[in-house]
Amino acid sequence: MERSQDEADAGSPVASNRSVEIAVYACLLGLAALLGFDNWHTGIGWDPTGPRPGYFPFYLSVILGAASLFGLARELIARTQASDTFVTRQQLARVAQVFFPTLAFCLVTQWLGLYVASFLLVAGFMYFVGRIAAWKCLLTAFLFSAAMFVTFEIAFDVLMPKGPLEALFGR
Amino acid sequence: MEALELLFFGFKVLLTWKILALMMVGLVLGIFVGVLPGLGGPNGVAILLPLTFTMDPTSAIVMLSCIYWGALFGGAITSILFNIPGEAWSVATTFDGYPMAQQGRAAEALTAAFTSSFIGSLVAVLLITFLAPGIASFALRFGSPEFFAVYLLTFCSFVGLGREEKHKTVISMSLGLLLAGVGMDTVSSQLRMTFGWAELYRGINFLVAVIGLFGISEILVTMEERLALRGHAASISLRVVLGVWKDLPRYWVTLLRSSAIGCWLGITPGGAIAASFMGYNLAKRFSKDPESFGKGRIEGVFAPETAAHASGTSALLPMLALGIPGSGTAAILLGGLMVWGLNPGPLLFVDHKDFAWGLIASMYLGNVVGLVMVLSTVPLFASVLRVPFAAIAPMIVVSCAIGAFAIQNAMFDIWLMLLFGVVGYVFKKIGIPLAPFTLALVLGNRAEDAFRLSMIGSGGDLRVFWSNGLVGTITTLALVLLFWPLLARLLGIGRRRDR
């Protein structure tokens, strides 16, 4: 039942597969050119001892470029074909709901350490996206972050980025 | 019989309390990871890899391979109870598994799935036990040209035999090989493709890319689809288990056929996905009553599960014997070997006997223990799926970040992971396959080194790749596979692809 409701308000397409493919091929073509140029700079010739460091990657960038060009040309020529939807407005909104918190999580990790960031991410995501009762969110987030801390920092000796809070506890 | 002796030696390595405990932990974590939507075999292994960084290699590989077994078993739970294939290769399992659950035969379907996974893996492990040492000792005679030819064969067969559009496979592979070259060049110690950016000097770590490509991107895809989890309850009683097992001999042809398909496609990089579909389709085609497939027929669970797991397991054969992974997960395990300071390849069986045989023995033990464990704990793990996705998604993101950071203790890698997450999401949606990218990224440097060493040896003469019968055959075979679609069309060989 929920699905049909979903389909009904799926929203208008934001991008078609074809336009995204064209954009991706164009980016890859650019990347191939950039890397190809850099490798050409490093040296693509042969030394007495064999190929120079740029040789192997240079020809790989040529292959990458050629394959991207092929894809690009094919998508541009096949213009009459109807293309599938890459993402609808609603889908994009849902992807953003998880992408931006993840981005924020990475930023916060840099300043406050991973464990505080993980507490904020879990609690925030559950509360704002999942609309779950606040106490459940806080409790789950605390238990999760604490469990991660015990597992990695104490049991397995794998050290994570830490911030002022952990410093307070002398870790 | 030497293999059997060595296998016993392997069991002796395993039978310590510490390793057995790690095995159980690995299995539980694996089933957990397999049951969670948006995670599965390769992702789970990649994310949990950091747990093993401080262990000795044998304990590490045992735990990691148990995570993998657990994830394989766990994947079947979601396919059957929730109609959500945890992995692409479980898709075929849902065809008959979910209808069975709808008819109230969930326990039967689950028992069938677990048992056939067990059988498939067992056949593949037997194959590994008896073939891997032989192949490895044969490969000890390989020089650089032979190794490069084998790498070439792996890459070319992906392009030639893959189902994806060829240019997309080529893009994925060349991009992976290029990114593998970023950083310090191992032969000349010169920096390449770093653009003066210090963070890039140590190169792009393969595992960071994998965590982003599989873990983060999977979360994005799952979120986009907004899965409404509606599952069937199930608990498995001994009576059902025995009932299914009693009927097992009736399906021996299906089981054998699927095992054979799986082993073949696992060793050649056809992969578990192709194997599961082919297993299912062939069972249907040879059935007296093909109409009943898709409506809850137990054979429709046996066939794809056996094939998928035979394939997933036998993908470890080329990894162990030659250092060439046959699947994404095998590639990640290979990445693990390098982190623990082992050099994958034929020398593994000579230099690290306890490791190689410990791993093989753990495949037997992990499978048996895993089977018993999943059969007894299904209700517990199925309840994991009732936890809201809004709670699971951020936890997976955090686990991914921990995994990415722990590999090189670099914050930059967390950002790289996020970037690869977005790339993976876009690639998945427009059909650029990720497996060739993973493979290229992990093998890139070794392939390049083998190429350059061959060139140094031959004074730049490309004919070195046809200098003797062995290397010539492999190189020619590689080129034939690369142009296979074209050749097949020219020769008018109609290829029927199983869908």
XYZ file of C-alpha atoms in Angstrom:
670
model
C 0.000 0.000 0.000
C 2.792 2.305 0.921
C 4.480 1.615 -2.374
C 1.560 2.659 -4.538
C 1.344 5.857 -2.520
C 5.023 6.291 -3.226
C 4.603 5.842 -6.923
C 1.723 8.291 -7.014
C 3.715 11.156 -5.589
C 7.050 10.131 -7.008
C 7.438 13.666 -8.330
C 8.877 14.956 -11.530
C 12.189 13.693 -12.847
C 15.156 15.909 -12.025
C 17.503 14.342 -14.520
C 17.352 11.649 -17.159
C 19.827 8.802 -17.331
C 21.004 10.129 -20.662
C 21.922 13.588 -19.407
C 23.728 12.137 -16.384
C 25.603 9.716 -18.616
C 26.658 12.560 -20.881
C 27.863 14.567 -17.902
C 29.785 11.587 -16.488
C 31.451 10.838 -19.826
C 32.409 14.490 -20.188
C 33.957 14.494 -16.691
C 35.821 11.247 -17.391
C 37.073 12.661 -20.666
C 38.368 15.697 -18.798
C 39.991 13.480 -16.179
C 41.599 11.342 -18.871
C 42.997 14.459 -20.543
C 44.320 15.806 -17.253
C 45.962 12.544 -16.194
C 47.210 11.896 -19.707
C 48.870 15.310 -19.789
C 50.450 14.789 -16.375
C 51.841 11.422 -17.390
C 53.127 12.775 -20.662
C 54.937 15.335 -18.542
C 56.392 12.581 -16.322
C 57.733 10.836 -19.385
C 56.055 8.305 -21.620
C 59.093 7.195 -23.540
C 61.517 4.319 -23.033
C 64.687 4.380 -20.997
C 67.443 1.846 -21.431
C 65.874 0.189 -18.368
C 62.384 -0.070 -19.816
C 59.302 2.099 -19.971
C 59.409 5.376 -18.019
C 56.977 5.929 -15.137
C 54.424 7.772 -17.280
C 54.253 5.143 -20.002
C 51.740 2.715 -18.530
C 49.302 5.292 -17.078
C 49.539 7.462 -20.187
C 48.181 4.737 -22.407
C 45.553 3.917 -19.795
C 44.350 7.508 -19.923
C 44.183 7.193 -23.696
C 42.000 4.093 -23.295
C 39.826 5.820 -20.694
C 39.473 8.842 -22.935
C 38.602 6.737 -25.967
C 35.953 4.743 -24.096
C 34.416 7.922 -22.664
C 34.405 9.525 -26.087
C 32.674 6.467 -27.495
C 30.022 6.613 -24.770
C 29.583 10.345 -25.244
C 29.195 10.039 -29.001
C 26.721 7.207 -28.639
C 24.531 9.085 -26.190
C 24.609 12.247 -28.309
C 23.724 10.418 -31.522
C 20.941 8.301 -30.027
C 18.905 11.406 -29.405
C 15.482 10.132 -30.373
C 15.459 7.317 -27.845
C 13.404 8.009 -24.764
C 15.613 7.832 -21.699
C 14.916 6.459 -18.244
C 14.711 8.744 -15.295
C 17.950 9.019 -13.347
C 16.363 10.427 -10.242
C 13.032 12.017 -9.350
C 12.638 15.062 -7.153
C 11.478 12.949 -4.234
C 14.281 10.455 -4.604
C 16.813 13.250 -4.792
C 15.387 14.736 -1.617
C 15.778 11.400 0.171
C 19.332 10.949 -1.076
C 20.106 14.469 0.139
C 18.640 13.524 3.524
C 21.435 11.041 3.982
C 24.180 12.719 1.954
C 24.247 16.051 3.762
C 24.264 14.574 7.268
C 27.159 12.357 6.131
C 28.985 15.414 4.826
C 28.367 17.208 8.116
C 29.555 14.128 9.979
C 32.874 14.218 8.125
C 33.315 17.918 8.918
C 32.490 17.449 12.585
C 34.845 14.458 12.797
C 37.662 16.713 11.740
C 37.069 19.113 14.666
C 35.358 17.198 17.438
C 36.596 13.682 16.781
C 34.812 10.656 15.421
C 32.931 9.564 18.517
C 31.208 12.888 19.169
C 30.402 13.168 15.473
C 28.967 9.672 15.479
C 26.758 10.483 18.493
C 25.461 13.590 16.732
C 24.906 11.798 13.432
C 23.010 8.840 14.881
C 20.879 10.936 17.235
C 20.213 13.640 14.668
C 19.414 11.289 11.837
C 17.056 9.174 13.916
C 15.280 12.245 15.259
C 14.956 14.381 12.148
C 14.762 11.764 9.391
C 13.304 8.821 11.285
C 11.034 10.943 13.521
C 11.756 8.693 16.452
C 11.174 9.805 20.052
C 14.023 11.978 21.320
C 14.972 9.816 24.305
C 15.276 6.736 22.114
C 17.500 8.634 19.700
C 19.792 9.943 22.408
C 20.028 6.595 24.150
C 20.718 4.642 20.940
C 23.302 7.177 19.817
C 25.050 7.120 23.171
C 25.101 3.321 23.368
C 26.326 3.016 19.787
C 29.132 5.545 20.171
C 30.185 4.025 23.481
C 30.183 0.524 21.989
C 32.311 1.714 19.070
C 34.708 3.404 21.478
C 35.101 0.287 23.584
C 35.463 -1.983 20.541
C 38.003 0.028 18.635
C 39.956 2.122 21.144
C 40.063 -0.401 23.967
C 39.491 -3.945 22.678
C 41.133 -3.832 19.251
C 43.571 -0.943 19.699
C 42.510 0.813 16.519
C 42.794 4.559 17.143
C 40.321 7.048 15.684
C 40.451 10.847 15.377
C 39.541 12.353 18.743
C 38.604 15.838 19.885
C 38.302 17.944 23.018
C 35.743 15.664 24.717
C 38.006 12.627 24.710
C 40.900 14.830 25.846
C 38.782 15.705 28.877
C 38.799 12.033 29.823
C 42.510 11.834 29.202
C 42.432 9.740 26.002
C 47.054 -37.402 -0.087
C 49.542 -34.726 0.760
C 46.685 -32.254 0.595
C 44.841 -34.131 3.336
C 47.865 -34.107 5.611
C 48.295 -30.405 5.083
C 44.613 -29.879 5.711
C 44.951 -31.636 9.078
C 47.889 -29.390 9.765
C 45.571 -26.476 8.981
C 42.958 -27.749 11.431
C 45.630 -28.003 14.096
C 46.481 -24.354 13.520
C 42.815 -23.466 13.997
C 41.943 -25.458 17.045
C 42.849 -22.933 19.683
C 40.289 -21.216 21.867
C 41.293 -17.820 20.615
C 40.759 -18.646 16.972
C 37.528 -20.509 17.612
C 36.213 -17.515 19.531
C 37.196 -15.160 16.732
C 35.432 -17.473 14.343
C 32.176 -17.203 16.275
C 32.516 -13.423 16.536
C 33.166 -13.275 12.802
C 30.137 -15.394 11.996
C 27.799 -13.359 14.205
C 29.087 -10.076 12.789
C 28.820 -11.529 9.298
C 25.231 -12.692 9.649
C 24.384 -9.316 11.157
C 25.999 -7.497 8.252
C 24.342 -9.828 5.757
C 20.907 -9.225 7.223
C 21.189 -5.433 7.252
C 19.820 -3.855 4.105
C 22.453 -1.973 2.207
C 25.299 -4.117 3.426
C 26.472 -7.524 2.385
C 29.503 -9.710 1.782
C 32.070 -7.366 0.250
C 30.893 -4.256 2.107
C 30.823 -6.031 5.426
C 34.272 -7.456 4.950
C 35.634 -4.065 3.901
C 34.078 -2.219 6.819
C 35.066 -4.761 9.437
C 38.597 -5.186 8.088
C 40.107 -2.652 10.540
C 39.137 -4.934 13.433
C 41.811 -7.301 12.196
C 44.662 -4.837 11.723
C 46.314 -5.605 15.020
C 45.871 -9.385 14.803
C 48.277 -11.948 13.449
C 47.492 -12.856 9.824
C 45.997 -16.274 10.543
C 43.540 -15.051 13.178
C 42.744 -12.096 10.943
C 41.939 -14.129 7.852
C 39.914 -16.655 9.830
C 37.776 -13.934 11.339
C 37.420 -12.150 8.024
C 36.465 -15.226 6.062
C 33.938 -16.082 8.777
C 32.447 -12.624 8.413
C 32.109 -13.452 4.756
C 30.421 -16.827 5.377
C 28.115 -15.204 7.869
C 27.202 -12.485 5.379
C 26.419 -15.078 2.733
C 24.096 -16.930 5.085
C 22.558 -13.684 6.319
C 21.790 -12.551 2.775
C 19.448 -15.502 2.325
C 17.385 -14.437 5.356
C 16.470 -11.071 3.854
C 15.800 -12.519 0.404
C 13.347 -15.069 1.696
C 11.628 -13.305 4.578
C 11.598 -9.769 3.232
C 11.933 -10.220 -0.530
C 14.968 -7.931 -0.388
C 18.015 -9.478 -1.963
C 20.936 -8.393 0.210
C 23.191 -9.003 -2.774
C 22.680 -9.106 -6.511
C 23.310 -12.844 -6.423
C 20.429 -13.402 -4.009
C 17.957 -11.982 -6.519
C 17.315 -15.410 -7.998
C 16.704 -16.781 -4.501
C 13.757 -14.437 -4.034
C 11.974 -15.892 -7.098
C 10.873 -18.981 -5.208
C 12.045 -18.205 -1.690
C 9.673 -15.333 -1.055
C 6.580 -17.123 -2.444
C 7.434 -19.984 -0.108
C 7.530 -17.573 2.820
C 4.173 -16.139 1.740
C 2.729 -19.636 1.795
C 3.920 -20.057 5.364
C 6.842 -22.257 4.342
C 9.527 -19.769 5.338
C 11.322 -22.206 7.602
C 11.507 -24.749 4.819
C 12.823 -22.170 2.351
C 15.434 -20.916 4.802
C 16.618 -24.424 5.600
C 16.862 -25.133 1.881
C 18.825 -21.927 1.301
C 21.255 -22.517 4.153
C 21.760 -26.151 3.276
C 22.376 -25.474 -0.380
C 24.775 -22.630 0.431
C 26.595 -25.105 2.608
C 26.740 -27.708 -0.144
C 27.844 -25.212 -2.776
C 30.615 -23.866 -0.584
C 31.692 -27.338 0.435
C 32.140 -28.451 -3.168
C 34.152 -25.319 -3.880
C 36.299 -25.753 -0.778
C 37.048 -29.344 -1.763
C 38.090 -28.023 -5.149
C 40.355 -25.468 -3.484
C 41.895 -28.065 -1.177
C 42.928 -30.329 -3.999
C 43.587 -27.853 -6.820
C 45.074 -24.752 -5.202
C 48.401 -26.272 -4.059
C 48.933 -27.783 -7.510
C 48.170 -24.561 -9.330
C 50.354 -22.619 -6.918
C 53.335 -24.909 -7.387
C 52.843 -24.716 -11.145
C 52.705 -20.921 -10.879
C 55.992 -20.878 -8.964
C 57.636 -21.336 -12.338
C 56.009 -18.144 -13.610
C 58.195 -15.178 -14.424
C 57.042 -11.586 -14.882
C 55.780 -12.105 -18.450
C 53.606 -15.037 -17.342
C 52.189 -13.038 -14.457
C 51.437 -10.085 -16.666
C 49.761 -12.429 -19.134
C 47.566 -13.838 -16.343
C 46.620 -10.327 -15.203
C 45.843 -9.441 -18.795
C 43.692 -12.544 -19.068
C 41.746 -11.503 -15.962
C 41.147 -7.994 -17.269
C 40.276 -9.106 -20.782
C 37.842 -11.764 -19.653
C 35.985 -9.129 -17.647
C 35.588 -7.013 -20.753
C 34.841 -9.863 -23.123
C 32.557 -11.971 -20.979
C 30.829 -9.379 -18.772
C 27.178 -8.623 -19.368
C 27.595 -4.877 -19.123
C 28.103 -2.635 -22.114
C 31.740 -3.007 -23.173
C 32.735 0.637 -23.098
C 31.436 0.916 -19.546
C 33.538 -2.033 -18.405
C 36.562 -0.524 -20.146
C 35.952 2.827 -18.436
C 35.606 1.182 -15.052
C 38.741 -0.875 -15.489
C 41.005 1.784 -16.943
C 39.898 4.241 -14.267
C 40.775 1.693 -11.580
C 44.173 0.997 -13.114
C 44.884 4.716 -13.407
C 43.954 5.453 -9.811
C 46.115 2.534 -8.684
C 49.054 4.352 -10.274
C 48.560 7.566 -8.271
C 51.383 8.294 -5.837
C 54.906 6.953 -5.639
C 55.950 4.774 -8.562
C 57.387 1.568 -7.113
C 59.968 1.022 -9.838
C 61.468 4.505 -10.282
C 60.324 6.116 -6.965
C 59.025 9.025 -8.980
C 55.711 10.702 -8.054
C 52.885 10.329 -10.539
C 49.510 12.040 -10.935
C 49.735 13.749 -7.539
C 49.706 17.336 -8.877
C 51.921 18.328 -5.972
C 49.236 17.411 -3.446
C 50.891 15.834 -0.418
C 47.818 13.809 0.570
C 48.044 11.933 -2.713
C 51.702 10.923 -2.273
C 50.818 7.673 -0.508
C 48.378 6.820 -3.281
C 44.693 6.004 -3.285
C 44.116 3.098 -0.976
C 42.066 0.362 -2.503
C 40.097 -0.372 0.661
C 39.100 3.258 1.138
C 37.725 3.247 -2.383
C 35.868 -0.008 -1.748
C 34.261 1.242 1.457
C 33.027 4.329 -0.360
C 31.987 2.567 -3.549
C 30.103 -0.222 -1.823
C 29.225 0.971 1.678
C 28.343 4.652 1.304
C 26.884 4.383 -2.190
C 24.704 1.477 -1.080
C 23.247 3.621 1.695
C 22.452 6.333 -0.850
C 20.762 3.841 -3.172
C 18.822 2.176 -0.358
C 17.662 5.542 0.943
C 16.563 6.570 -2.527
C 14.448 3.460 -2.927
C 13.054 3.860 0.600
C 12.560 0.220 1.294
C 9.464 -0.536 3.250
C 10.456 -3.539 5.260
C 7.605 -5.989 5.552
C 8.800 -9.360 6.553
C 7.468 -12.772 7.411
C 8.210 -14.244 10.766
C 10.087 -17.485 10.900
C 11.624 -19.849 13.332
C 13.144 -23.103 12.289
C 12.354 -26.295 14.119
C 14.429 -29.432 13.975
C 11.531 -31.282 12.366
C 11.502 -28.925 9.360
C 15.266 -29.151 9.011
C 15.231 -32.927 9.015
C 12.306 -32.945 6.608
C 14.170 -30.811 4.085
C 17.346 -32.841 4.504
C 15.468 -36.078 3.958
C 14.284 -34.810 0.565
C 17.744 -33.571 -0.354
C 18.902 -36.681 -2.282
C 15.993 -36.195 -4.688
C 17.587 -32.989 -5.891
C 21.122 -34.275 -6.319
C 21.229 -33.470 -10.029
C 20.245 -29.856 -9.406
C 22.738 -29.525 -6.582
C 25.552 -31.036 -8.598
C 24.789 -28.992 -11.695
C 24.609 -25.760 -9.743
C 27.850 -26.558 -7.902
C 29.635 -27.180 -11.177
C 28.319 -23.968 -12.741
C 29.245 -22.037 -9.630
C 32.786 -23.378 -9.427
C 33.426 -22.683 -13.079
C 32.055 -19.142 -12.982
C 33.820 -18.424 -9.708
C 37.256 -19.311 -10.961
C 36.784 -17.482 -14.235
C 35.523 -14.032 -13.324
C 31.946 -14.737 -14.381
C 30.888 -14.204 -10.827
C 28.238 -15.320 -8.425
C 25.497 -13.208 -9.983
C 25.733 -14.925 -13.335
C 26.100 -18.275 -11.554
C 22.927 -17.898 -9.511
C 20.814 -16.944 -12.503
C 22.305 -19.649 -14.650
C 21.758 -22.221 -11.910
C 18.141 -21.159 -11.575
C 17.444 -21.060 -15.292
C 18.996 -24.426 -15.964
C 17.066 -26.035 -13.116
C 13.921 -24.579 -14.644
C 14.786 -25.675 -18.155
C 15.546 -29.245 -17.183
C 12.562 -29.528 -14.888
C 9.610 -31.678 -15.864
C 7.340 -28.970 -14.590
C 8.931 -25.595 -15.406
C 5.650 -23.750 -14.851
C 5.806 -24.351 -11.118
C 8.999 -22.289 -10.778
C 8.461 -18.845 -9.329
C 5.500 -20.032 -7.325
C 7.331 -21.370 -4.328
C 9.219 -24.430 -5.457
C 12.010 -25.590 -3.195
C 14.225 -26.501 -6.135
C 14.114 -22.832 -7.125
C 15.880 -22.060 -3.852
C 18.376 -24.912 -4.041
C 19.579 -24.127 -7.551
C 20.592 -20.446 -7.298
C 21.890 -20.644 -3.725
C 24.156 -23.597 -4.435
C 25.538 -21.951 -7.565
C 26.060 -18.537 -5.945
C 27.940 -19.941 -3.003
C 30.009 -22.380 -5.012
C 30.993 -19.399 -7.115
C 31.660 -17.048 -4.193
C 33.884 -19.624 -2.552
C 35.766 -20.838 -5.581
C 36.596 -17.203 -6.368
C 39.119 -17.620 -3.568
C 40.989 -20.291 -5.535
C 42.773 -17.967 -7.992
C 43.375 -15.548 -5.131
C 45.149 -18.138 -3.026
C 47.030 -19.839 -5.835
C 47.911 -16.906 -8.081
C 47.175 -13.756 -6.110
C 44.372 -12.867 -8.511
C 40.987 -12.390 -6.888
C 37.989 -13.884 -8.664
C 35.438 -11.585 -7.030
C 35.033 -8.290 -5.228
C 35.193 -9.937 -1.824
C 38.250 -11.948 -2.787
C 39.830 -8.655 -3.863
C 39.160 -7.185 -0.433
C 40.613 -10.239 1.296
C 43.629 -9.795 -0.951
C 43.878 -6.176 0.200
C 43.812 -7.542 3.746
C 46.726 -9.882 3.030
C 48.815 -6.938 1.957
C 47.894 -4.964 5.087
C 49.024 -7.880 7.261
C 52.327 -7.928 5.419
C 51.810 -11.058 3.334
C 52.560 -11.233 -0.340
C 49.659 -12.893 -2.127
C 50.575 -15.331 -4.843
C 51.912 -18.836 -5.291
C 54.620 -18.355 -2.673
C 51.938 -18.217 -0.002
C 51.749 -21.993 0.064
C 55.507 -22.232 0.577
C 56.348 -19.286 2.833
C 53.175 -19.139 4.905
C 51.962 -22.678 5.081
C 50.115 -22.202 8.356
C 48.313 -19.211 6.943
C 47.255 -20.816 3.664
C 46.129 -24.093 5.217
C 44.634 -22.395 8.231
C 42.457 -20.406 5.852
C 41.398 -23.478 3.913
C 40.622 -25.372 7.107
C 38.641 -22.398 8.382
C 36.479 -22.600 5.279
C 35.369 -26.090 6.318
C 34.911 -25.256 9.952
C 33.320 -21.854 9.368
C 30.804 -23.405 7.027
C 29.706 -26.110 9.432
C 29.552 -23.829 12.457
C 27.831 -21.176 10.368
C 25.172 -23.585 9.190
C 24.342 -24.702 12.712
C 24.347 -21.142 13.932
C 22.024 -19.688 11.302
C 19.610 -22.566 11.593
C 19.281 -21.946 15.303
C 19.253 -18.150 15.379
C 17.073 -17.065 12.454
C 14.332 -15.373 14.519
C 16.927 -13.327 16.346
C 18.576 -12.052 13.209
C 15.316 -11.561 11.338
C 14.291 -9.174 14.099
C 17.283 -6.998 13.192
C 15.332 -5.997 10.111
C 12.584 -4.557 12.264
C 14.985 -1.944 13.543
C 14.136 1.240 11.626
C 16.408 2.094 8.739
C 16.802 5.608 10.156
C 18.777 4.059 13.014
C 20.795 1.668 10.897
C 21.836 4.060 8.124
C 23.878 6.462 10.299
C 25.507 3.534 12.093
C 26.650 2.113 8.779
C 28.028 5.519 7.790
C 30.002 5.683 11.039
C 31.333 2.138 10.567
C 32.422 3.024 7.042
C 34.253 6.115 8.297
C 36.007 4.086 10.996
C 37.046 1.544 8.388
C 38.331 4.185 5.985
C 40.271 6.068 8.643
C 41.856 3.055 10.289
C 43.641 1.866 7.156
C 46.213 4.680 7.055
C 45.184 6.888 9.975
C 44.336 9.668 7.572
C 41.404 12.061 7.768
C 41.845 12.609 4.047
C 40.715 9.036 3.503
C 37.330 9.778 5.094
C 36.810 12.505 2.513
C 38.014 10.209 -0.221
C 35.491 7.616 0.977
C 32.682 10.153 0.685
C 33.806 11.046 -2.838
C 33.892 7.398 -3.857
C 30.456 6.983 -2.300
C 29.013 9.569 -4.662
C 30.932 8.136 -7.621
C 29.665 4.657 -6.773
C 26.076 5.884 -6.536
C 26.221 7.555 -9.942
C 28.085 4.644 -11.569
C 25.596 2.128 -10.218
C 22.682 4.109 -11.542
C 24.050 4.525 -15.045
C 25.284 0.955 -15.257
C 29.060 1.344 -15.042
C 30.079 -1.873 -13.263
C 32.062 -1.512 -10.048
C 33.663 -4.968 -9.916
C 36.231 -4.335 -12.709
C 37.131 -1.054 -11.018
C 37.793 -2.821 -7.717
C 39.816 -5.531 -9.379
C 41.867 -3.028 -11.375
C 42.545 -0.918 -8.327
C 43.882 -3.844 -6.304
C 45.854 -5.432 -9.141
C 46.949 -2.265 -10.945
C 50.378 -1.866 -9.406
C 51.200 -5.540 -9.596
C 50.151 -5.714 -13.229
C 52.226 -2.667 -14.076
C 55.262 -3.975 -12.217
C 54.991 -7.308 -14.006
C 54.756 -5.500 -17.329
C 57.727 -3.263 -16.672
C 59.869 -6.071 -15.306
C 59.073 -8.102 -18.423
C 60.058 -5.142 -20.558
C 63.296 -4.649 -18.645
C 64.050 -8.344 -19.089
C 63.370 -8.317 -22.808
C 64.894 -4.944 -23.576
C 61.530 -3.482 -24.572
C 60.511 -6.234 -26.929
C 56.781 -6.933 -26.731
C 57.352 -10.361 -28.249
C 58.352 -11.523 -24.763
C 54.645 -12.201 -24.220
C 54.838 -14.900 -26.888
C 58.319 -16.088 -26.006
C 57.292 -19.549 -24.857
C 54.300 -21.838 -25.169
C 52.783 -21.036 -21.791
C 52.940 -17.253 -21.871
C 52.013 -17.228 -25.548
C 48.914 -19.308 -24.924
C 47.746 -17.144 -22.021
C 48.346 -13.892 -23.897
C 46.582 -15.147 -27.005
C 43.680 -16.451 -24.922
C 43.437 -13.035 -23.250
C 43.217 -11.275 -26.594
C 40.671 -13.779 -27.882
C 38.520 -13.175 -24.788
C 38.859 -9.424 -25.169
C 37.529 -9.534 -28.702
C 35.215 -12.457 -28.047
C 31.941 -10.579 -28.653
C 33.311 -9.360 -31.967
C 34.714 -12.765 -32.921
C 31.499 -14.500 -31.964
C 29.565 -12.184 -34.225
C 32.010 -12.665 -37.074
C 31.940 -16.413 -36.728
C 28.200 -16.333 -36.421
C 28.109 -18.069 -33.082
C 24.777 -17.200 -31.568
C 25.167 -16.700 -27.888
C 22.136 -17.127 -25.736
C 22.489 -15.243 -22.527
C 20.597 -16.315 -19.472
C 18.736 -13.494 -17.968
